[in-house]
Short mmCIF file of C-alpha atoms and ligand atoms in Angstrom, two decimals:
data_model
loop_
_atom_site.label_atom_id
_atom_site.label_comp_id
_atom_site.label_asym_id
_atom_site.label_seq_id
_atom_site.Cartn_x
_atom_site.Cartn_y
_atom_site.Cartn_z
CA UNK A 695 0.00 0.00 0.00
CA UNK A 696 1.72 3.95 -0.74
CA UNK A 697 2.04 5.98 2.20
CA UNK A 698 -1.27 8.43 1.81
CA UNK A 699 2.08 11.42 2.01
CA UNK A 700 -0.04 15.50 2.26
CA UNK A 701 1.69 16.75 -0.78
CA UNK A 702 0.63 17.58 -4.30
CA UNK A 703 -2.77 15.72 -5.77
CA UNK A 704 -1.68 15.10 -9.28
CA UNK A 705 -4.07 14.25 -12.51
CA UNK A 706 -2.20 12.09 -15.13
CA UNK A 707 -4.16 12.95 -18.43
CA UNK A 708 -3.56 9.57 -20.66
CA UNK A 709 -3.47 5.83 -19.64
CA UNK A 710 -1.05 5.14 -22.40
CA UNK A 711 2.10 3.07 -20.92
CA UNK A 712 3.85 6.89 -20.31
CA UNK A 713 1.53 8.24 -18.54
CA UNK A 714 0.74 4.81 -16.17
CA UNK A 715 4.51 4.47 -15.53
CA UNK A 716 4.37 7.93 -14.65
CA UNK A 717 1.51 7.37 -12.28
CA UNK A 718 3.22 4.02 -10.92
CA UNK A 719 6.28 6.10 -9.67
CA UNK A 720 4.24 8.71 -8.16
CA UNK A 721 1.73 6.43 -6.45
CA UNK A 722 4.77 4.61 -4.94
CA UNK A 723 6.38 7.83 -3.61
CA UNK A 724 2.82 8.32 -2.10
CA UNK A 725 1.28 10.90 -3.75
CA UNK A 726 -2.56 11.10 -4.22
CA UNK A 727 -3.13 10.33 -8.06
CA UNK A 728 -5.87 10.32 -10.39
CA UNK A 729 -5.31 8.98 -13.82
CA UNK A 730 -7.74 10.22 -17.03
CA UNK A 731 -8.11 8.29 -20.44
CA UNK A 732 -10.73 9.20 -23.37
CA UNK A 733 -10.63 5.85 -24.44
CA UNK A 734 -12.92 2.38 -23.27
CA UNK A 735 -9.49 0.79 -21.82
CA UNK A 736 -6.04 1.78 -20.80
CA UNK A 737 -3.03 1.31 -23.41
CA UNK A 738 -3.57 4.68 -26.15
CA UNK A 739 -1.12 3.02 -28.64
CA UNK A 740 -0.47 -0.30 -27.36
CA UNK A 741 -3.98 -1.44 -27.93
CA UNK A 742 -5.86 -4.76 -29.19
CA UNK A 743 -8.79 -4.79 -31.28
CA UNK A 744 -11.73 -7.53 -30.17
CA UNK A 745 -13.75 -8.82 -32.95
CA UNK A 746 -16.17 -11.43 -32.49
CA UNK A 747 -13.82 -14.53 -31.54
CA UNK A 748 -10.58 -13.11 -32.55
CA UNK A 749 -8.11 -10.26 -31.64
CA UNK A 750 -5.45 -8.30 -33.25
CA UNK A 751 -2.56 -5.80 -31.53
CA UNK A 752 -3.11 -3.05 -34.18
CA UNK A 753 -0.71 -0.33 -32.98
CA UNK A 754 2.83 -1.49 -30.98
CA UNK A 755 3.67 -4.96 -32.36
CA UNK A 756 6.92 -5.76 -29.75
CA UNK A 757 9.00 -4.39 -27.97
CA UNK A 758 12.73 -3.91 -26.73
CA UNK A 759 14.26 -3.20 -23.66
CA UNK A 760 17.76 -1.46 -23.83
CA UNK A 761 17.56 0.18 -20.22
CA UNK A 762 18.53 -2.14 -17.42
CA UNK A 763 15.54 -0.24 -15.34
CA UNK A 764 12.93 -0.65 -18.74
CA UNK A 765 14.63 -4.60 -18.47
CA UNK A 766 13.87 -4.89 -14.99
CA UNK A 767 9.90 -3.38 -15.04
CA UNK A 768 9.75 -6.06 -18.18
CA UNK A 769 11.20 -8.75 -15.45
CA UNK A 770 8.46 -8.23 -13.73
CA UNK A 771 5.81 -7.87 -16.47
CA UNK A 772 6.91 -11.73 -17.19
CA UNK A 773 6.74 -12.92 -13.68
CA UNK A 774 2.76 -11.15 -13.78
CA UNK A 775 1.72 -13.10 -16.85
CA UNK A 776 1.91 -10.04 -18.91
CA UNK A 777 4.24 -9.84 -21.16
CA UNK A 778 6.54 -12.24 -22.67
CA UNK A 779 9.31 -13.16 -25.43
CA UNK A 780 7.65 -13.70 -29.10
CA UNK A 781 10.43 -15.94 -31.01
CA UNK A 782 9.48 -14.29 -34.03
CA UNK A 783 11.22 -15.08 -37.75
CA UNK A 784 11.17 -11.70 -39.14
CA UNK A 785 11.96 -10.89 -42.91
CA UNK A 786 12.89 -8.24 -44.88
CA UNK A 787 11.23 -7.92 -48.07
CA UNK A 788 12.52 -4.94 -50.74
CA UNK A 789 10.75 -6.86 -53.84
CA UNK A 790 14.54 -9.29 -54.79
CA UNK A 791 14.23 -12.95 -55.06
CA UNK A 792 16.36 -13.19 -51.95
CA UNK A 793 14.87 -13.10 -48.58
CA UNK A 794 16.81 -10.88 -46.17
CA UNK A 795 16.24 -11.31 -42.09
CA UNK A 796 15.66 -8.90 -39.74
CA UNK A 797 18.94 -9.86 -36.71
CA UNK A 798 17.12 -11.51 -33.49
CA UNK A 799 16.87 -10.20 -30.30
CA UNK A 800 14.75 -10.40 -28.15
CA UNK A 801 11.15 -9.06 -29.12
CA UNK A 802 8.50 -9.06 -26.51
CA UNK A 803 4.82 -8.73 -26.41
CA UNK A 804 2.06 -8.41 -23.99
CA UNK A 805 0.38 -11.26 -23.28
CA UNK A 806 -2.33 -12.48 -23.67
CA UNK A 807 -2.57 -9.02 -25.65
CA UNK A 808 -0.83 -6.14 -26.39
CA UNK A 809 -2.59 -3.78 -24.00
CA UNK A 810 -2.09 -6.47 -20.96
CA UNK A 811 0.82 -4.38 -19.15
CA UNK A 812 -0.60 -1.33 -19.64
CA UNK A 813 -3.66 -3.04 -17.79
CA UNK A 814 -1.84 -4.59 -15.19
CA UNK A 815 0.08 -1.35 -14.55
CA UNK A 816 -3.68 0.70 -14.26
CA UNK A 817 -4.97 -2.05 -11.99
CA UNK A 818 -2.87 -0.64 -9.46
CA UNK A 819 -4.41 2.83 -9.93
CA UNK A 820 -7.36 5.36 -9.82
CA UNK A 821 -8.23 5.42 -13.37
CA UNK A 822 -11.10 7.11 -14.70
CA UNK A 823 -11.87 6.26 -18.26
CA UNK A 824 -14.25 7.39 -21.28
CA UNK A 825 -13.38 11.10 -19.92
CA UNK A 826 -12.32 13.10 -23.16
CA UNK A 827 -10.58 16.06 -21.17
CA UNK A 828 -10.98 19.27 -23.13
CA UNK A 829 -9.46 22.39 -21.55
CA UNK A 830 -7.16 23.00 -18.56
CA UNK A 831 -8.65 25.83 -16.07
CA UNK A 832 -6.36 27.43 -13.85
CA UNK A 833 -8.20 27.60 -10.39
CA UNK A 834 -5.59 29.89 -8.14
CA UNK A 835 -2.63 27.64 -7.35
CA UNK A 836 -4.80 24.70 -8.61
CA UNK A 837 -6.19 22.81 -11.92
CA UNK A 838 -9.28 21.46 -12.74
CA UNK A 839 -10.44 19.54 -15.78
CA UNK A 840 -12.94 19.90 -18.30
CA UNK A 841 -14.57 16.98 -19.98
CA UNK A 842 -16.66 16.37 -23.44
CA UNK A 843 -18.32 13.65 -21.40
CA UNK A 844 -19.04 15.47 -17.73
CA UNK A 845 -18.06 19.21 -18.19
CA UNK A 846 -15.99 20.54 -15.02
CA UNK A 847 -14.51 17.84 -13.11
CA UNK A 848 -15.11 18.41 -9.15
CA UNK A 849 -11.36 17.28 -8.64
CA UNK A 850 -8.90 20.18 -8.19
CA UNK A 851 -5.25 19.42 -8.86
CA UNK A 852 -2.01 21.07 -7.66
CA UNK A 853 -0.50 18.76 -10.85
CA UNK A 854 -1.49 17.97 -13.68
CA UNK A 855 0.82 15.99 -16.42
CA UNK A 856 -0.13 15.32 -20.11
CA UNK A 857 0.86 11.84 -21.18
CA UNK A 858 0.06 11.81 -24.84
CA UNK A 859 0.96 12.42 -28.67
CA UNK A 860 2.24 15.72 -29.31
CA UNK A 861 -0.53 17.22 -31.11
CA UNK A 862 -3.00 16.64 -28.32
CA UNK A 863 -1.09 18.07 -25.81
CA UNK A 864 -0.54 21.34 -27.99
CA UNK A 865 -3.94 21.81 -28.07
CA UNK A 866 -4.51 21.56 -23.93
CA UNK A 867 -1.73 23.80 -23.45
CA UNK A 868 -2.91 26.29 -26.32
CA UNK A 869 -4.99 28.72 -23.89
CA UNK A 870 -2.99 28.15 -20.20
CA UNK A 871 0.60 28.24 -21.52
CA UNK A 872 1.47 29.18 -24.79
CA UNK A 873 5.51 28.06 -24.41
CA UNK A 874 5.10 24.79 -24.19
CA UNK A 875 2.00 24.09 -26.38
CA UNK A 876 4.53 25.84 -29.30
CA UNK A 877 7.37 22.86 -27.97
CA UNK A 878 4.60 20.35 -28.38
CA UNK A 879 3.51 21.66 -31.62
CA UNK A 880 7.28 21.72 -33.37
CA UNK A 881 6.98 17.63 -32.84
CA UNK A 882 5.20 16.47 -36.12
CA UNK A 883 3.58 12.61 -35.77
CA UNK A 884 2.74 10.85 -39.02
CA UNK A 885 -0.11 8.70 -39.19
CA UNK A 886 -0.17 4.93 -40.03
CA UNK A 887 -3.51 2.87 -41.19
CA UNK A 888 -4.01 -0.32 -39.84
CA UNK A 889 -5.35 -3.14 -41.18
CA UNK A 890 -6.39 -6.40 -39.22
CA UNK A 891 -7.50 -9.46 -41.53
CA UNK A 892 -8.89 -13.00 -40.81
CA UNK A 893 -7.37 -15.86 -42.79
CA UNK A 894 -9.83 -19.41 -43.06
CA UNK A 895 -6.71 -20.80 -43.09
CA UNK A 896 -2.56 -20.01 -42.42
CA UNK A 897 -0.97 -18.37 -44.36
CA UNK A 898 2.35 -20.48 -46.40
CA UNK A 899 5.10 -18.03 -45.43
CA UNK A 900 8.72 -19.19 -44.03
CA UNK A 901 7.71 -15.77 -41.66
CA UNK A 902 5.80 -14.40 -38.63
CA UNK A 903 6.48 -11.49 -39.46
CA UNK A 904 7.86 -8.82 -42.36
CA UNK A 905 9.37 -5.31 -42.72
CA UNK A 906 8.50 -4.55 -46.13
CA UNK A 907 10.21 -1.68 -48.21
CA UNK A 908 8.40 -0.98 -51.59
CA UNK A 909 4.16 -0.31 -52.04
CA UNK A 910 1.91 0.95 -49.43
CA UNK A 911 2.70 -1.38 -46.62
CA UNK A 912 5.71 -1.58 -44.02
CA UNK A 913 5.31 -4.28 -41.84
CA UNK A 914 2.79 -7.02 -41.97
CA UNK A 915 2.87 -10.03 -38.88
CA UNK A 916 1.26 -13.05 -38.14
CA UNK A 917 -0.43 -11.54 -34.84
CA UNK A 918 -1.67 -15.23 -34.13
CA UNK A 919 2.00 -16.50 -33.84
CA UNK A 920 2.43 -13.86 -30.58
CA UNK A 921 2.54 -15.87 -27.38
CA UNK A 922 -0.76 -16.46 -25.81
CA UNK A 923 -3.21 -16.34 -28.71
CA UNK A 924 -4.69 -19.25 -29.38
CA UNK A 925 -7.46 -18.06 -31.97
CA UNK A 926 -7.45 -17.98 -35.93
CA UNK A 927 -5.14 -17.32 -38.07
CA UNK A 928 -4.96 -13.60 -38.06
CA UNK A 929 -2.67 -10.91 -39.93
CA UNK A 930 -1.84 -7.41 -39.14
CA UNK A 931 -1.08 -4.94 -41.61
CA UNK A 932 0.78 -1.46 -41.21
CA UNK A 933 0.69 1.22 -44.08
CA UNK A 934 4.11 3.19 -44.12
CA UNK A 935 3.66 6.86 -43.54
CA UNK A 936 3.80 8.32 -46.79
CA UNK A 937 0.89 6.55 -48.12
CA UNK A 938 -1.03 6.68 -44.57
CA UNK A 939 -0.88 10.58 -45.51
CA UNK A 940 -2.07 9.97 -48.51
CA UNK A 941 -4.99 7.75 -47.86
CA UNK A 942 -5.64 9.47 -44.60
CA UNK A 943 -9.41 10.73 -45.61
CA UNK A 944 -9.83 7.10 -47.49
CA UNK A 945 -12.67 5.14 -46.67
CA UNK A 946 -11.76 1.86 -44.63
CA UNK A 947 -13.28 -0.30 -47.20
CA UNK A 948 -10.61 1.57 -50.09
CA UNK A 949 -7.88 1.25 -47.68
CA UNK A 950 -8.99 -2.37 -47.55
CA UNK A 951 -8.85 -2.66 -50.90
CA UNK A 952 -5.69 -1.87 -51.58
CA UNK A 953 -3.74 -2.98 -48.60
CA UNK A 954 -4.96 -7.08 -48.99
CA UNK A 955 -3.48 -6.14 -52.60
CA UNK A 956 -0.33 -5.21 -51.70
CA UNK A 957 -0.51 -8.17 -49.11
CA UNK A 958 -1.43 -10.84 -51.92
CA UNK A 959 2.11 -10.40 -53.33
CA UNK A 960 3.88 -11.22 -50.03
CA UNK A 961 1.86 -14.43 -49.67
CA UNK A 962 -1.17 -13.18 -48.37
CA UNK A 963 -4.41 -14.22 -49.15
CA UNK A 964 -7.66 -11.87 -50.16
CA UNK A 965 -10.26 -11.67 -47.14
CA UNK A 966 -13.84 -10.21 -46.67
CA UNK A 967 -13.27 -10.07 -42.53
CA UNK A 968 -11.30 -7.23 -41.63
CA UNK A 969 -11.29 -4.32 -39.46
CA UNK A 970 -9.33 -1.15 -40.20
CA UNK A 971 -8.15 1.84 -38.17
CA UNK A 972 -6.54 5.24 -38.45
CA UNK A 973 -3.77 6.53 -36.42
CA UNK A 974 -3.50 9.69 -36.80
CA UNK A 975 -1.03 10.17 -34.70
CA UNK A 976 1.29 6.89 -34.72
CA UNK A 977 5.02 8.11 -34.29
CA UNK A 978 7.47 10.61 -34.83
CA UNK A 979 10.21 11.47 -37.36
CA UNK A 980 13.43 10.22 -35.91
CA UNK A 981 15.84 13.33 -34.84
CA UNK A 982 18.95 14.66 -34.62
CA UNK A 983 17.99 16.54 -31.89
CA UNK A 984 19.17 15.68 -28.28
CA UNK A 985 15.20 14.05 -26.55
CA UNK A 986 14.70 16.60 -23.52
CA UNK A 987 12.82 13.25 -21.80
CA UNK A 988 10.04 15.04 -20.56
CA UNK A 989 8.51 18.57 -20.01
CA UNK A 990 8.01 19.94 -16.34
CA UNK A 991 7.32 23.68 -15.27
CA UNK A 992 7.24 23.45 -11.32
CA UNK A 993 6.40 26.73 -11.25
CA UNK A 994 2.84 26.13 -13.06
CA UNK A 995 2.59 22.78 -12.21
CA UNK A 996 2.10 21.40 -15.72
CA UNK A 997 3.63 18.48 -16.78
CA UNK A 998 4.39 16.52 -20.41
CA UNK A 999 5.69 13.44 -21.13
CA UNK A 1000 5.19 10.95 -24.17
CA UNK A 1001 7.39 8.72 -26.74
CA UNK A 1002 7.90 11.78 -28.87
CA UNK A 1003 9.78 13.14 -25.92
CA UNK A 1004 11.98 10.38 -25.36
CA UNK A 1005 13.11 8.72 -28.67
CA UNK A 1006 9.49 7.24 -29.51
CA UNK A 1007 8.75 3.71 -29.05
CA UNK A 1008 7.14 1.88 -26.31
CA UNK A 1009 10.52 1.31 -23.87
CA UNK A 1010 10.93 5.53 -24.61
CA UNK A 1011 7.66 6.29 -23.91
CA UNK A 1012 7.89 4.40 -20.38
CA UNK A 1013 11.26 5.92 -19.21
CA UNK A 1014 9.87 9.17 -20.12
CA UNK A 1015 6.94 9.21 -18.14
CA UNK A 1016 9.27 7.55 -15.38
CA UNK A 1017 11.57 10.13 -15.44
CA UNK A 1018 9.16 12.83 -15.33
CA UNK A 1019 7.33 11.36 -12.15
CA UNK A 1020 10.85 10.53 -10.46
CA UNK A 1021 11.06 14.77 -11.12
CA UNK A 1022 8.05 15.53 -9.64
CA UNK A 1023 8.83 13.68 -6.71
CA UNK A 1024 11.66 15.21 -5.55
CA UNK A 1025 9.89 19.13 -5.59
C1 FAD B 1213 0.91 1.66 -35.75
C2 FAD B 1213 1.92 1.75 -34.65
C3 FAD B 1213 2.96 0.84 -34.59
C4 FAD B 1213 3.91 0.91 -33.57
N1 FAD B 1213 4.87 -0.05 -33.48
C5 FAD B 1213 5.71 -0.04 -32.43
C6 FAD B 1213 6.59 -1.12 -32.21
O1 FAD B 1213 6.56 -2.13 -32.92
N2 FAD B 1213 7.46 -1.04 -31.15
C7 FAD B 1213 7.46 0.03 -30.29
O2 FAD B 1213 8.25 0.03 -29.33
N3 FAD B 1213 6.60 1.06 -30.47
C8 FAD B 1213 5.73 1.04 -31.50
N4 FAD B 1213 4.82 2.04 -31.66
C9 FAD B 1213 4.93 3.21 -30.80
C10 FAD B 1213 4.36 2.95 -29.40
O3 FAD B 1213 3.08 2.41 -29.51
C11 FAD B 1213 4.34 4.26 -28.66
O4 FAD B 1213 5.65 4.80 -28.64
C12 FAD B 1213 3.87 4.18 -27.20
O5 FAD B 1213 2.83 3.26 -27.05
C13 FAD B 1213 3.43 5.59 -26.81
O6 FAD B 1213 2.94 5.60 -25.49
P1 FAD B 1213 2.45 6.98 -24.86
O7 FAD B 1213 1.96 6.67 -23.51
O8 FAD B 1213 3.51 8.01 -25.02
O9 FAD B 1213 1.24 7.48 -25.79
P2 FAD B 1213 -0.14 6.78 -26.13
O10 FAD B 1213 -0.01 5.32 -26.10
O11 FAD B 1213 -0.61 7.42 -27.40
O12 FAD B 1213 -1.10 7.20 -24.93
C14 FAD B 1213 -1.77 8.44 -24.91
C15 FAD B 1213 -3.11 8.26 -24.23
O13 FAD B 1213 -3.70 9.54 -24.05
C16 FAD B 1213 -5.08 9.44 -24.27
N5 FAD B 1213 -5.54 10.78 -24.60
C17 FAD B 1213 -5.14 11.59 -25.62
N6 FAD B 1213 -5.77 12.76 -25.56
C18 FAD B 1213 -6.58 12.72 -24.48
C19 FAD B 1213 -7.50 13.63 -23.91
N7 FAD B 1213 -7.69 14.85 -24.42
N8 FAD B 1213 -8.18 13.26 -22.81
C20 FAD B 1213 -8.02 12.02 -22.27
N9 FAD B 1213 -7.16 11.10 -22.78
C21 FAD B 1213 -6.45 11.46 -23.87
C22 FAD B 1213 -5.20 8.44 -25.41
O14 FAD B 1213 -6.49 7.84 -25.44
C23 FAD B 1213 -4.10 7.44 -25.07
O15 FAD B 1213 -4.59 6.35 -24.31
C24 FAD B 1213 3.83 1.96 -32.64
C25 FAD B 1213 2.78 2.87 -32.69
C26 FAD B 1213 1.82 2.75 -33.67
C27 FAD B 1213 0.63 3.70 -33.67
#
């Protein structure tokens, strides 16, 4: 249990694995926190899609750990059940005869999904989801939240940190301070379309999964070879950025269309049950730039923290929002 400590009452806006490891550390250093999420579950872009008998990760497909402390909090995602190693054969396809392969290391996934350690880490704390927070109102020393889904939250906060893409946060900060919603705004995200497909039957590749490097896609993956999944035979397929841009006002059934194309000459086989989403927002242009980690202005007591702050990627977005709440809880 957290030592109940009287000291700041923070509001983590975004249940995304940032903003939940940022809650995690400042739970355990005892602060009062209250954690915010538009969406049905926790996870933003580490999510699964359920579909009648069969699911699909349709944003993050693995991840690494570098950091001995990311390595560690993995440790113990594995001894909860929640993540795991996925022994994947990954190729490289560029359209030559020869099959290139991606080096191994290890790869891991949640298990038995995707968004399980992003659940497992929001089990552990007061989150409030479905609550779309709109504007930021400075109450004296304070915060308080507005909401599409409840107007003004009764909550007051001496804290509040922004745990999501950079766009988003630009436009909370817009109105209460104008510094760092320009920061947020000079981070551009490109968007990715996402295709999930059911297969009557496997598919006759020597791969799980595939980088690909010529047409519309850039990665397609056996998400039914992932440890844990024990449904159909299911595929995932990720648009590269130029021609999510492109297609971004496309119709899901067009996208559809011409992504099972693309698929067909990689093996794949033609479908009629699929499920498609947008990501508008799925990761940022890698940069030269030095990552600042995290945003934190004590003296306003607003807070940002995020993958595009920290190298992007699932093990960035984690230390981010771990370094940020470390920060905090040394004021
Ligand atoms: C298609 C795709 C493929 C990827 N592949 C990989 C991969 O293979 N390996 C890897 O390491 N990384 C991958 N990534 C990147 C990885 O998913 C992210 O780096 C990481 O999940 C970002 O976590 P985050 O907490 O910073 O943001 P997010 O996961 O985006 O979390 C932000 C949260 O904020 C919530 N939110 C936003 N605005 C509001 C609001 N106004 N009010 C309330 N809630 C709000 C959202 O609902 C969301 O839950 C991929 C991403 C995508 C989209």
């Amino acid at each position: 249990m957290p030592i109940k400590r009287k000291g700041p009452r923070i509001a983590v806006v975004g249940a995304g694995i940032a903003g939940l490891s940022c809650a995690t550390v400042l739970r355990r250093s005892g602060f009062e926190v209250n954690v915010f999420d538009k969406s049905r579950g926790p996870a933003g872009r580490m999510s699964t899609r359920r579909q009648g008998d069969w699911q699909c990760d349709h944003g993050a497909q693995y991840f690494t750990a570098r950091d001995p402390l990311f390595q560690a909090e993995v440790a113990r995602w594995q001894n909860a059940g929640v993540a795991a190693i996925w022994p994947a054969r990954i190729a490289v396809l560029d359209g030559s005869a020869q099959t290139a392969w991606a080096s191994e290391q290890d790869r891991f996934v949640g298990t038995p999904s995707m968004n399980s350690p992003a659940k497992f880490l929001a089990d552990a704390q007061s989150v409030t989801l479905g609550c779309t927070v709109t504007a930021l109102h400075q109450d004296g020393r304070q915060w308080r939240l507005a909401s599409a889904e409840q107007d003004m939250l009764v909550d007051r906060f001496d804290v509040v940190v922004l745990a999501m893409p950079a766009p988003q946060a630009a436009d909370l900060l817009r109105e209460v301070a104008t510094g760092l919603a320009a920061l947020a705004r000079e981070t551009e995200m490109r968007p990715c379309w996402a295709l999930m497909v059911r297969l009557p039957a496997r598919v006759p590749v020597p791969f799980d999964a595939a980088f690909i490097n010529q047409g519309p896609l850039r990665w397609i993956a056996r998400d039914s070879s992932k440890p844990g999944r024990n449904g159909p035979e299911i595929w995932l397929l990720h648009a590269n950025a130029d021609w999510s841009e492109l297609y971004i006002d496309a119709s899901a059934e067009r996208v559809a269309d011409c992504l099972l194309e693309a698929f067909a000459l990689h093996g794949g086989q033609k479908s009629t049950e699929w499920t498609a989403h947008r990501w508008r927002f799925a990761d940022t242009e890698p940069s030269e730039e030095p990552a600042p980690g995290y945003i934190w202005d004590e003296a306003s007591g607003l807070a940002v923290c995020g993958d595009w702050l920290n190298g992007g990627r699932v093990e960035g977005a984690w230390q981010s929002g771990r370094m940020l709440g470390e920060r905090i809880a040394t004021c």
